[in-house]
Amino acid sequence: MSGTPEQAIQVRELRKTYVVPEREGGLAAAARSLVRRRTREVPAVAGISFDVAPGEIVGFLGPNGAGKTTTLKVLSGLLHPTSGEVTALGHVPWQRETAFLRRMTLIMGQRNQLAWDIPVVDSFDLNRAIYQIPAAEYRERVKELVELLELEELLRKPVRNLSLGERMKCEVAGSLLHRPDVLFLDEPTIGLDVTMQRRIRNFIAHYTERTGATTLLTSHYMADVEALCRRVLVIHHGQLLYDGDLAGLVTRFSPHKTIVIDLEPSGPAVDGRIEALVGSPDWLVSHAEDRLTLRVPRSETAAVTTRLLANLQVADVIVEEPPIDEVIDLVFAAGPADAQAKDAR
Amino acid sequence: MRGLPLRQLVDVYRAKFRAEIALQFAYRWALAIWLLGLLLQPIVYLVVWTTVARSQGGTVGGFSARDFAAYFTIFMVVNQLTFTWHYWEFEWRVRQGFFSPLLLRPIHPLHNDLAENVTFKLLTFTVVAPVAVLLLVTFNASLNPSPWQVLAFLPALVFAFALRFLLEWTLALAAFWLTRVTAINQAYYLAVVFLSGQMAPLELLPEAVQVIAAVLPFRWMVAFPVETVLGRLSPMEVAVGLAAQLIWIGLALGLLRFGWRAGVRRYSAVGA
């Protein structure tokens, strides 16, 4: 084992291609496939590279099938890549060395790892034994997790009797008992209600802050990513479209800002002057009653706002970035050609 | 298998033991019904063969009714202590992705199954043992092993379990390549019933079948310890049998290691 690596995770030109059997429907096709099986190659990850520094929390964004889960599975050692180099904590993940496995965890929102039929606390105890957690530390950690996640009532129940949210809280707690240095979280909040999502999210934030654990997270919920990750990786069709901070993502892919202006109802009529004041008729999205909504190029935002404030009787003004989900849609629409984002972080 | 400190292993087995006991009590009726089936099976064979023996003037191929009673009762005990079920679960594990969490733990998944198996055996043995005594008494079984036979029975039993566990766990690995393994499992199960002495003592079967059962591992997985404690083998035959068991255990370990590596490679190539 090498010493402490400078990067917690290094990925170079990672590729993973699945070979899947393929046949058309129907009896004849089924008979033909007995003799000769046709297969098709499906590239899930098509050559991505990135580094993650110790303690960094990185969000993976991408539509279904983008290659997020495949990448996490390679990083955690479940999958052999087709090609490329990966190290995590100085280990090659898929060799699944004990020293590596003891320092990491993979939490999948759609899979459970706790034994279905036995009380949660028994599963915890099994993890204590497997990860060789000293008894005193184990008690202390369980106590802390029970308080933070409010597990008291759940510990004695078999997992199958828990609700989805309760189960997820227990999954998260059980996966962190051994204090992993690297966390791979694949949709940890999927299917949970908003309150439970927030609770899990807050807890993960708390854990990473306290332990300095390196974390890679995928989620369909932007709220998770916004709350936890300063840096995001956007992948689409197995390729990395963007690697940088969340704010930069918005600047890069959404060249517009939205300005909403509420006029004083008692003020003079403005109908004739609006277009001249705004600067371009294309920028005016709507004008209804006393409210103007504009979509203005980023570079013009300040000038336009100043002009409007100086010439109109304004009651209120809001300048905002477009919703992050819209930006993400834009990124996916743009595709790899437009977004060879090798931004210096 | 990875080398793990023994103390850690013992700790894992104890934790697994506690959890498994709780689980079995949670499903106590399923357990009770399963036990009933287990106990009825030898009784059926026993009654059939005792009847045959009586109708043939007392013995069949050197087995009296009392010998059959001893054979099938002891066989039930040995079979109960050595059987495994994990190969029936592998297909489901692989297909549903339940293998993944096991792979990510810093301990070989085999330990999970072995701990589960041993716990289950210890638990059910508390029922099987008194029932066996009851059967032996009821059918007036002729069981008079000499001390050396009892002594030899113990390693023979432990080896039989080790061999059966390792081989059947290796068989289970087929699920990594084939999505449906039920047919293979069924064929294997039939071979065990026939060739391990479950239907009839092997010495009553045609010579060719006896040879097959001895060349293949089946005799050494169940029948051999039974024959030993029943006093049907000479010291030399027992020694040869123990050696055969050890050779097969060595082979099974090699097969398992090879199969495991290849299987996991395959699993992690096609999408765990």
XYZ file of C-alpha atoms in Angstrom:
617
model
C 0.000 0.000 0.000
C 1.302 3.418 -0.858
C 1.303 6.335 1.559
C -1.409 8.927 1.741
C -2.070 9.893 -1.855
C -2.287 13.512 -2.792
C -5.607 12.882 -4.450
C -8.188 10.724 -2.742
C -9.485 9.554 -6.086
C -7.847 9.573 -9.490
C -9.642 8.544 -12.653
C -7.901 8.440 -16.032
C -9.658 7.670 -19.296
C -12.148 5.389 -17.612
C -14.217 3.294 -20.006
C -16.829 0.698 -19.337
C -18.613 -1.059 -22.145
C -21.320 -3.608 -21.442
C -21.936 -6.454 -23.806
C -25.648 -7.183 -23.847
C -27.464 -9.967 -25.653
C -29.873 -8.703 -28.222
C -32.719 -10.269 -30.120
C -35.976 -9.277 -31.597
C -39.256 -10.365 -30.073
C -41.146 -13.415 -31.249
C -40.680 -17.143 -31.455
C -38.596 -17.261 -34.615
C -36.078 -14.821 -33.219
C -35.942 -16.823 -30.005
C -35.183 -19.988 -31.972
C -32.487 -18.265 -33.986
C -30.851 -16.946 -30.836
C -30.469 -20.550 -29.633
C -28.019 -21.142 -32.429
C -26.334 -17.810 -32.646
C -26.492 -15.191 -29.964
C -26.242 -11.656 -31.162
C -24.730 -9.169 -28.801
C -24.382 -5.470 -28.832
C -21.830 -3.266 -27.113
C -23.219 -0.530 -24.956
C -20.700 2.063 -23.823
C -21.794 3.211 -20.373
C -18.712 5.286 -19.598
C -16.741 6.515 -22.592
C -13.433 7.832 -21.356
C -13.704 10.169 -18.384
C -10.917 11.595 -16.235
C -11.026 13.537 -12.999
C -9.394 13.853 -9.596
C -10.982 14.317 -6.223
C -8.984 15.827 -3.397
C -9.262 14.462 0.137
C -12.296 15.912 1.879
C -13.928 17.154 -1.287
C -17.636 16.603 -1.840
C -18.435 16.138 -5.498
C -21.852 15.831 -7.096
C -22.440 13.722 -10.175
C -25.120 15.081 -12.423
C -26.560 13.468 -15.486
C -29.755 11.995 -16.860
C -30.659 8.326 -16.402
C -28.179 6.104 -18.210
C -25.495 8.782 -18.307
C -22.968 6.517 -16.604
C -23.101 7.904 -13.079
C -23.873 4.659 -11.286
C -21.425 2.706 -13.431
C -18.677 5.144 -12.461
C -19.516 4.833 -8.765
C -19.544 1.048 -9.054
C -16.095 1.082 -10.636
C -14.793 3.430 -7.962
C -16.156 1.294 -5.148
C -14.773 -1.920 -6.630
C -17.936 -3.620 -7.833
C -17.110 -3.331 -11.509
C -14.060 -4.043 -13.591
C -13.644 -1.246 -16.104
C -13.100 -2.046 -19.769
C -10.065 0.219 -19.758
C -8.580 3.148 -17.911
C -6.844 3.707 -14.619
C -8.463 4.326 -11.292
C -7.089 4.676 -7.808
C -9.062 5.359 -4.670
C -7.169 5.978 -1.431
C -4.142 4.607 -3.263
C -5.841 1.301 -4.101
C -7.122 -0.132 -7.321
C -10.766 -0.494 -6.305
C -11.692 -3.682 -8.165
C -8.904 -5.613 -6.486
C -11.077 -5.137 -3.411
C -8.233 -5.237 -0.914
C -9.351 -5.443 2.682
C -7.456 -2.257 3.528
C -9.512 -0.399 0.929
C -12.887 -1.935 1.737
C -12.536 -1.052 5.388
C -12.145 2.625 4.551
C -15.003 3.159 2.160
C -18.724 2.696 1.839
C -21.242 2.589 -0.981
C -24.795 3.567 -0.207
C -27.364 2.876 -2.881
C -30.805 4.353 -2.431
C -32.412 1.545 -4.364
C -30.652 -1.380 -2.731
C -30.581 -2.334 0.840
C -27.625 -3.802 2.560
C -29.133 -4.380 5.970
C -30.466 -7.899 6.414
C -34.172 -7.870 5.684
C -35.468 -10.097 8.445
C -33.450 -9.197 11.486
C -33.625 -6.166 13.767
C -31.543 -3.201 12.688
C -29.371 -3.381 15.782
C -28.325 -6.946 14.909
C -27.158 -5.796 11.493
C -25.221 -3.003 13.168
C -23.621 -5.491 15.505
C -22.602 -7.643 12.557
C -20.948 -4.623 10.958
C -19.162 -3.938 14.222
C -17.673 -7.420 14.076
C -16.828 -7.324 10.362
C -15.157 -3.918 10.535
C -13.560 -4.654 13.898
C -14.878 -1.555 15.581
C -13.744 -1.487 19.220
C -16.714 -1.988 21.556
C -16.486 1.390 23.295
C -16.259 3.296 20.022
C -19.085 1.263 18.598
C -21.391 2.140 21.478
C -20.488 5.784 21.190
C -21.075 5.877 17.434
C -24.397 4.094 17.654
C -25.478 6.497 20.369
C -24.532 9.460 18.236
C -26.209 8.110 15.108
C -29.335 7.273 17.073
C -29.542 10.851 18.291
C -28.748 12.527 15.010
C -31.061 10.410 12.898
C -33.661 9.655 15.585
C -33.340 5.924 15.306
C -34.245 5.009 18.875
C -37.640 3.525 17.960
C -36.305 1.693 14.930
C -33.354 -0.232 16.282
C -35.324 -3.215 17.545
C -37.533 -3.571 14.495
C -36.776 -5.925 11.625
C -35.839 -3.971 8.517
C -38.815 -5.310 6.566
C -41.169 -3.527 8.986
C -39.643 -0.100 8.385
C -40.929 2.539 6.011
C -38.714 3.564 3.107
C -37.504 6.675 4.907
C -36.848 4.843 8.153
C -34.992 2.153 6.297
C -32.813 4.670 4.491
C -31.873 6.344 7.763
C -30.806 2.968 9.124
C -28.933 2.120 5.908
C -26.982 5.344 6.132
C -26.217 4.843 9.807
C -25.133 1.233 9.281
C -22.890 2.185 6.378
C -21.074 4.828 8.386
C -20.452 2.883 11.585
C -16.911 2.058 10.512
C -16.151 5.744 9.848
C -15.255 5.398 6.166
C -12.870 7.942 4.627
C -14.597 7.723 1.267
C -18.341 7.760 0.692
C -20.002 6.780 -2.550
C -23.640 7.764 -2.456
C -25.862 6.658 -5.309
C -29.221 8.382 -5.121
C -29.299 8.293 -1.327
C -32.564 10.201 -1.096
C -34.495 8.629 -3.949
C -38.185 8.165 -3.269
C -38.096 9.983 0.058
C -40.372 12.841 1.034
C -38.923 16.317 1.207
C -38.498 16.323 4.979
C -36.718 13.015 4.990
C -34.544 14.077 2.066
C -33.478 17.116 4.021
C -32.753 15.092 7.105
C -30.550 12.604 5.257
C -28.837 15.437 3.431
C -28.149 17.369 6.636
C -26.820 14.282 8.227
C -24.411 13.599 5.351
C -23.244 17.210 5.535
C -22.672 16.811 9.253
C -20.758 13.570 8.786
C -18.465 14.865 6.068
C -17.787 18.058 7.957
C -16.867 16.188 11.070
C -14.782 13.450 9.538
C -13.416 15.167 6.439
C -14.550 12.218 4.353
C -14.218 12.426 0.587
C -17.646 12.070 -0.961
C -19.058 11.366 -4.396
C -22.791 11.754 -4.703
C -25.292 11.179 -7.460
C -28.794 12.467 -7.137
C -31.746 13.439 -9.242
C -32.618 16.057 -6.702
C -30.777 19.292 -7.330
C -31.462 20.274 -3.743
C -29.129 17.486 -2.596
C -26.365 18.652 -4.873
C -26.855 22.324 -4.100
C -26.788 21.704 -0.377
C -23.814 19.372 -0.299
C -21.522 19.850 -3.249
C -19.493 22.842 -4.223
C -18.093 20.982 -7.193
C -20.129 19.113 -9.757
C -19.297 16.747 -12.569
C -21.845 16.653 -15.337
C -21.813 13.501 -17.398
C -23.927 12.610 -20.360
C -23.655 9.623 -22.707
C -20.672 8.498 -20.667
C -18.706 11.675 -21.248
C -17.732 14.451 -18.929
C -19.405 17.680 -19.997
C -18.473 19.880 -17.120
C -16.198 19.792 -14.109
C -16.274 22.815 -11.864
C -18.277 24.622 -9.245
C -22.022 24.876 -9.310
C -22.036 28.637 -9.785
C -19.686 28.316 -12.736
C -22.019 25.812 -14.306
C -24.789 28.384 -14.302
C -22.558 31.125 -15.718
C -21.228 28.898 -18.428
C -24.369 27.292 -19.651
C -26.930 29.951 -18.997
C -25.832 33.248 -20.552
C -29.000 34.993 -19.342
C -30.377 36.352 -16.108
C -33.963 37.032 -15.245
C -35.033 40.505 -14.084
C -38.475 40.959 -12.565
C -39.673 44.501 -11.919
C -42.804 45.509 -10.042
C -43.954 49.041 -10.861
C -45.719 51.434 -8.533
C -49.416 51.126 -9.463
C -49.848 54.872 -8.965
C -46.990 55.741 -11.301
C -47.340 57.103 -14.833
C -48.183 54.808 -17.724
C -45.068 53.320 -19.291
C -46.352 51.451 -22.337
C -44.697 53.530 -25.025
C -41.272 53.722 -23.449
C -40.673 50.172 -22.355
C -38.952 48.725 -25.393
C -36.515 51.565 -25.650
C -35.688 51.325 -21.959
C -35.192 47.577 -22.029
C -32.797 47.795 -24.931
C -34.108 45.038 -27.192
C -37.622 43.742 -27.789
C -36.228 40.173 -27.574
C -35.330 40.657 -23.941
C -38.859 41.407 -22.813
C -40.540 38.182 -21.780
C -43.800 39.605 -20.474
C -45.462 42.767 -19.386
C -48.635 42.256 -17.416
C -50.342 44.749 -15.142
C -47.560 46.236 -13.088
C -45.000 43.517 -13.575
C -42.220 43.335 -16.153
C -40.272 40.134 -16.714
C -37.041 40.332 -18.713
C -34.479 37.812 -19.870
C -31.262 39.701 -20.396
C -27.742 38.659 -21.430
C -25.566 38.296 -18.381
C -23.261 41.133 -19.434
C -26.148 43.567 -19.876
C -27.875 42.855 -16.589
C -26.380 45.717 -14.609
C -26.883 48.320 -17.334
C -30.489 47.332 -17.989
C -31.357 47.264 -14.299
C -29.827 50.680 -13.727
C -31.652 52.159 -16.711
C -35.008 50.847 -15.583
C -34.541 51.948 -11.992
C -33.604 55.447 -13.125
C -36.513 55.900 -15.498
C -39.422 54.075 -13.930
C -41.194 54.248 -10.603
C -40.146 50.872 -9.319
C -41.709 49.207 -6.266
C -39.536 46.113 -6.292
C -36.837 44.487 -8.367
C -35.498 40.937 -8.467
C -32.490 39.793 -10.453
C -32.021 36.049 -10.481
C -30.193 33.140 -12.027
C -32.387 30.696 -13.886
C -33.399 27.610 -11.866
C -30.535 25.118 -11.773
C -32.701 22.385 -13.277
C -33.193 24.531 -16.350
C -29.457 25.006 -16.602
C -28.887 21.283 -16.391
C -31.399 20.769 -19.186
C -29.441 23.278 -21.227
C -26.206 21.431 -20.576
C -27.655 18.133 -21.749
C -29.156 19.824 -24.770
C -25.827 21.427 -25.614
C -24.012 18.093 -25.813
C -20.294 17.340 -25.644
C -19.202 19.435 -28.618
C -20.272 22.682 -27.021
C -19.109 21.801 -23.635
C -15.551 20.667 -23.694
C -15.347 22.032 -20.234
C -11.847 21.763 -18.973
C -12.394 24.687 -16.676
C -9.655 25.423 -14.275
C -11.236 24.906 -10.944
C -9.891 -16.325 0.850
C -8.366 -13.409 2.579
C -6.385 -14.047 5.684
C -8.261 -12.625 8.624
C -7.303 -12.624 12.269
C -8.977 -15.584 13.911
C -10.295 -13.429 16.714
C -12.154 -11.269 14.235
C -13.620 -14.307 12.531
C -14.857 -15.705 15.819
C -16.409 -12.336 16.598
C -18.156 -12.242 13.210
C -19.473 -15.769 13.675
C -20.807 -14.908 17.102
C -22.567 -11.803 15.834
C -24.008 -13.760 12.938
C -25.033 -16.502 15.357
C -27.027 -14.085 17.523
C -28.742 -12.546 14.522
C -29.525 -15.905 12.965
C -31.005 -17.319 16.165
C -33.331 -14.326 16.336
C -34.271 -14.854 12.707
C -35.068 -18.526 13.146
C -37.257 -17.796 16.117
C -39.061 -15.161 14.127
C -39.903 -17.846 11.577
C -40.397 -20.663 14.057
C -43.389 -22.227 12.290
C -41.571 -22.415 8.991
C -38.695 -23.972 10.871
C -40.992 -26.479 12.588
C -42.574 -27.568 9.303
C -39.176 -27.861 7.669
C -37.956 -30.029 10.554
C -40.998 -32.247 10.277
C -40.208 -32.894 6.623
C -36.609 -33.606 7.436
C -37.578 -36.142 10.073
C -40.286 -37.850 8.040
C -38.017 -38.635 5.107
C -35.822 -41.227 6.846
C -38.860 -42.705 8.550
C -40.383 -43.418 5.139
C -37.191 -45.134 3.895
C -36.896 -46.923 7.185
C -40.408 -48.342 7.063
C -40.049 -49.405 3.427
C -36.723 -51.160 3.905
C -37.741 -52.793 7.206
C -40.789 -54.209 5.469
C -38.665 -55.507 2.606
C -36.248 -57.098 5.062
C -39.057 -58.828 6.931
C -40.639 -60.156 3.752
C -37.297 -61.581 2.681
C -36.903 -63.594 5.846
C -35.169 -61.023 7.967
C -32.340 -59.475 5.957
C -31.562 -57.715 2.680
C -27.963 -57.939 1.592
C -26.815 -58.378 5.178
C -29.031 -55.609 6.601
C -31.604 -56.673 9.182
C -34.577 -54.513 10.098
C -32.639 -53.282 13.125
C -29.638 -52.441 10.920
C -31.858 -50.393 8.629
C -33.249 -48.540 11.638
C -29.719 -47.640 12.731
C -28.605 -46.749 9.206
C -31.433 -44.408 8.325
C -31.519 -42.739 11.715
C -27.801 -42.027 11.743
C -28.010 -41.019 8.106
C -30.698 -38.493 8.990
C -28.433 -36.983 11.635
C -25.369 -36.850 9.374
C -27.364 -35.507 6.455
C -28.894 -32.846 8.643
C -25.479 -31.779 9.904
C -23.819 -31.695 6.488
C -26.423 -30.400 4.062
C -26.302 -26.877 2.603
C -28.882 -24.774 0.803
C -26.794 -21.864 -0.402
C -26.662 -23.015 -4.009
C -30.435 -22.569 -4.180
C -30.020 -18.928 -3.182
C -27.214 -17.882 -5.498
C -29.302 -17.368 -8.603
C -31.529 -14.969 -6.753
C -28.558 -13.235 -5.193
C -26.828 -12.696 -8.490
C -29.939 -11.701 -10.419
C -31.176 -9.272 -7.824
C -27.777 -7.767 -7.167
C -27.726 -8.870 -3.542
C -24.211 -10.044 -4.080
C -22.930 -6.516 -4.310
C -23.148 -5.570 -0.624
C -21.474 -8.874 0.282
C -18.619 -8.111 -2.100
C -18.007 -4.715 -0.579
C -17.435 -5.999 2.913
C -13.889 -6.656 4.035
C -14.662 -10.328 4.575
C -15.180 -13.229 2.172
C -18.906 -13.863 1.528
C -18.313 -17.536 2.230
C -18.095 -16.701 5.922
C -21.574 -15.271 5.832
C -22.992 -18.546 4.543
C -20.834 -20.749 6.714
C -21.850 -18.864 9.856
C -25.488 -19.054 8.819
C -25.173 -22.747 8.125
C -23.458 -23.632 11.381
C -25.951 -21.608 13.400
C -28.872 -23.295 11.741
C -27.348 -26.702 12.376
C -26.729 -26.023 16.034
C -30.261 -24.790 16.477
C -31.991 -27.643 14.664
C -29.720 -30.254 16.194
C -31.444 -29.680 19.518
C -34.563 -31.172 17.909
C -32.898 -33.708 15.619
C -30.812 -35.338 18.371
C -33.681 -36.306 20.702
C -35.769 -37.449 17.728
C -32.870 -39.638 16.597
C -32.624 -41.204 20.049
C -36.368 -41.774 20.013
C -36.181 -43.482 16.605
C -33.249 -45.658 17.658
C -35.153 -46.837 20.723
C -38.530 -47.224 19.009
C -37.174 -49.326 16.153
C -34.800 -51.195 18.432
C -31.905 -50.207 16.196
C -28.701 -52.197 16.333
C -26.059 -49.605 16.985
C -23.070 -50.787 18.973
C -20.030 -48.890 17.787
C -16.699 -49.650 19.395
C -14.798 -46.689 20.893
C -12.448 -46.374 17.911
C -15.416 -46.210 15.558
C -16.975 -43.387 17.548
C -13.620 -41.634 17.571
C -13.211 -42.019 13.810
C -16.789 -40.894 13.258
C -16.040 -37.385 14.516
C -13.368 -36.383 11.981
C -15.296 -38.234 9.260
C -18.337 -36.099 10.079
C -16.400 -32.825 10.179
C -14.638 -33.642 6.899
C -17.923 -34.635 5.312
C -19.410 -31.280 6.236
C -16.357 -29.353 5.034
C -16.336 -31.217 1.734
C -20.045 -30.847 1.117
C -20.035 -27.172 2.032
C -17.073 -26.323 -0.184
C -18.310 -28.327 -3.161
C -21.846 -27.051 -2.999
C -20.650 -23.480 -2.613
C -18.500 -24.009 -5.696
C -21.475 -25.461 -7.554
C -23.419 -22.354 -6.578
C -20.893 -20.187 -8.427
C -22.422 -21.435 -11.695
C -25.022 -18.721 -11.140
C -22.406 -16.161 -12.171
C -22.425 -17.536 -15.713
C -25.913 -18.943 -16.118
C -28.905 -16.879 -15.257
C -30.980 -20.006 -14.567
C -29.350 -22.683 -12.483
C -32.388 -24.503 -11.116
C -31.967 -27.382 -13.586
C -28.336 -27.896 -12.590
C -29.211 -27.736 -8.918
C -32.000 -30.256 -9.383
C -29.693 -32.681 -11.195
C -27.086 -32.302 -8.487
C -29.652 -32.850 -5.759
C -30.824 -36.094 -7.397
C -27.234 -37.281 -7.621
C -26.812 -36.632 -3.920
C -29.993 -38.485 -2.995
C -28.953 -41.498 -5.037
C -25.165 -41.598 -4.653
C -24.673 -40.450 -1.082
C -26.685 -43.334 0.356
C -29.860 -41.498 1.171
C -32.276 -43.885 -0.562
C -30.452 -47.056 0.362
C -27.104 -48.049 1.849
C -24.546 -47.905 -0.944
C -23.504 -51.532 -0.442
C -26.991 -52.611 -1.525
C -26.642 -50.815 -4.839
C -25.090 -52.369 -7.978
C -21.323 -52.498 -7.928
C -20.979 -49.975 -10.739
C -22.988 -47.436 -8.783
C -20.848 -48.049 -5.699
C -17.714 -47.379 -7.714
C -19.159 -44.158 -9.110
C -20.197 -42.988 -5.640
C -16.706 -43.644 -4.287
C -14.775 -42.127 -7.188
C -16.963 -39.046 -7.129
C -17.172 -37.172 -3.829
C -20.726 -38.298 -2.981
C -19.918 -41.217 -0.715
C -17.510 -39.072 1.296
C -20.055 -36.324 1.821
C -22.591 -38.369 3.804
C -22.482 -42.156 3.624
C -18.930 -42.629 4.869
C -19.364 -41.292 8.439
C -22.593 -43.320 8.734
C -20.883 -46.529 7.623
C -18.052 -45.810 10.052
C -20.172 -45.461 13.170
C -22.356 -48.386 12.174
C -19.266 -50.562 12.317
C -19.514 -51.703 8.701
C -15.941 -50.730 7.810
C -12.563 -52.178 8.773
C -9.956 -49.832 10.321
C -8.131 -49.875 6.977
C -11.262 -48.879 5.082
C -11.888 -46.053 7.541
C -8.329 -44.768 7.124
C -8.646 -44.843 3.339
C -11.978 -43.062 3.614
C -10.563 -40.255 5.758
C -7.724 -39.835 3.279
C -10.203 -39.717 0.386
C -12.138 -37.025 2.229
C -9.009 -34.937 2.742
C -8.006 -35.262 -0.898
C -11.451 -34.165 -1.998
C -11.428 -31.233 0.438
C -8.134 -30.109 -1.080
C -9.573 -30.393 -4.587
C -12.738 -28.586 -3.555
C -10.760 -25.724 -2.044
C -8.778 -25.340 -5.256
C -11.930 -25.433 -7.346
C -13.601 -22.911 -5.105
C -10.737 -20.440 -5.253
C -10.495 -20.705 -8.993
C -14.249 -20.561 -9.516
C -14.639 -17.685 -7.109
C -12.044 -15.522 -8.832
C -13.421 -16.243 -12.260
C -16.994 -15.787 -11.047
C -16.382 -12.430 -9.448
C -14.505 -11.308 -12.520
C -17.465 -12.259 -14.591
C -19.927 -10.637 -12.198
C -17.986 -7.400 -12.154
C -17.618 -7.433 -15.922
C -21.269 -7.784 -16.835
C -22.626 -5.258 -14.394
C -22.891 -6.028 -10.729
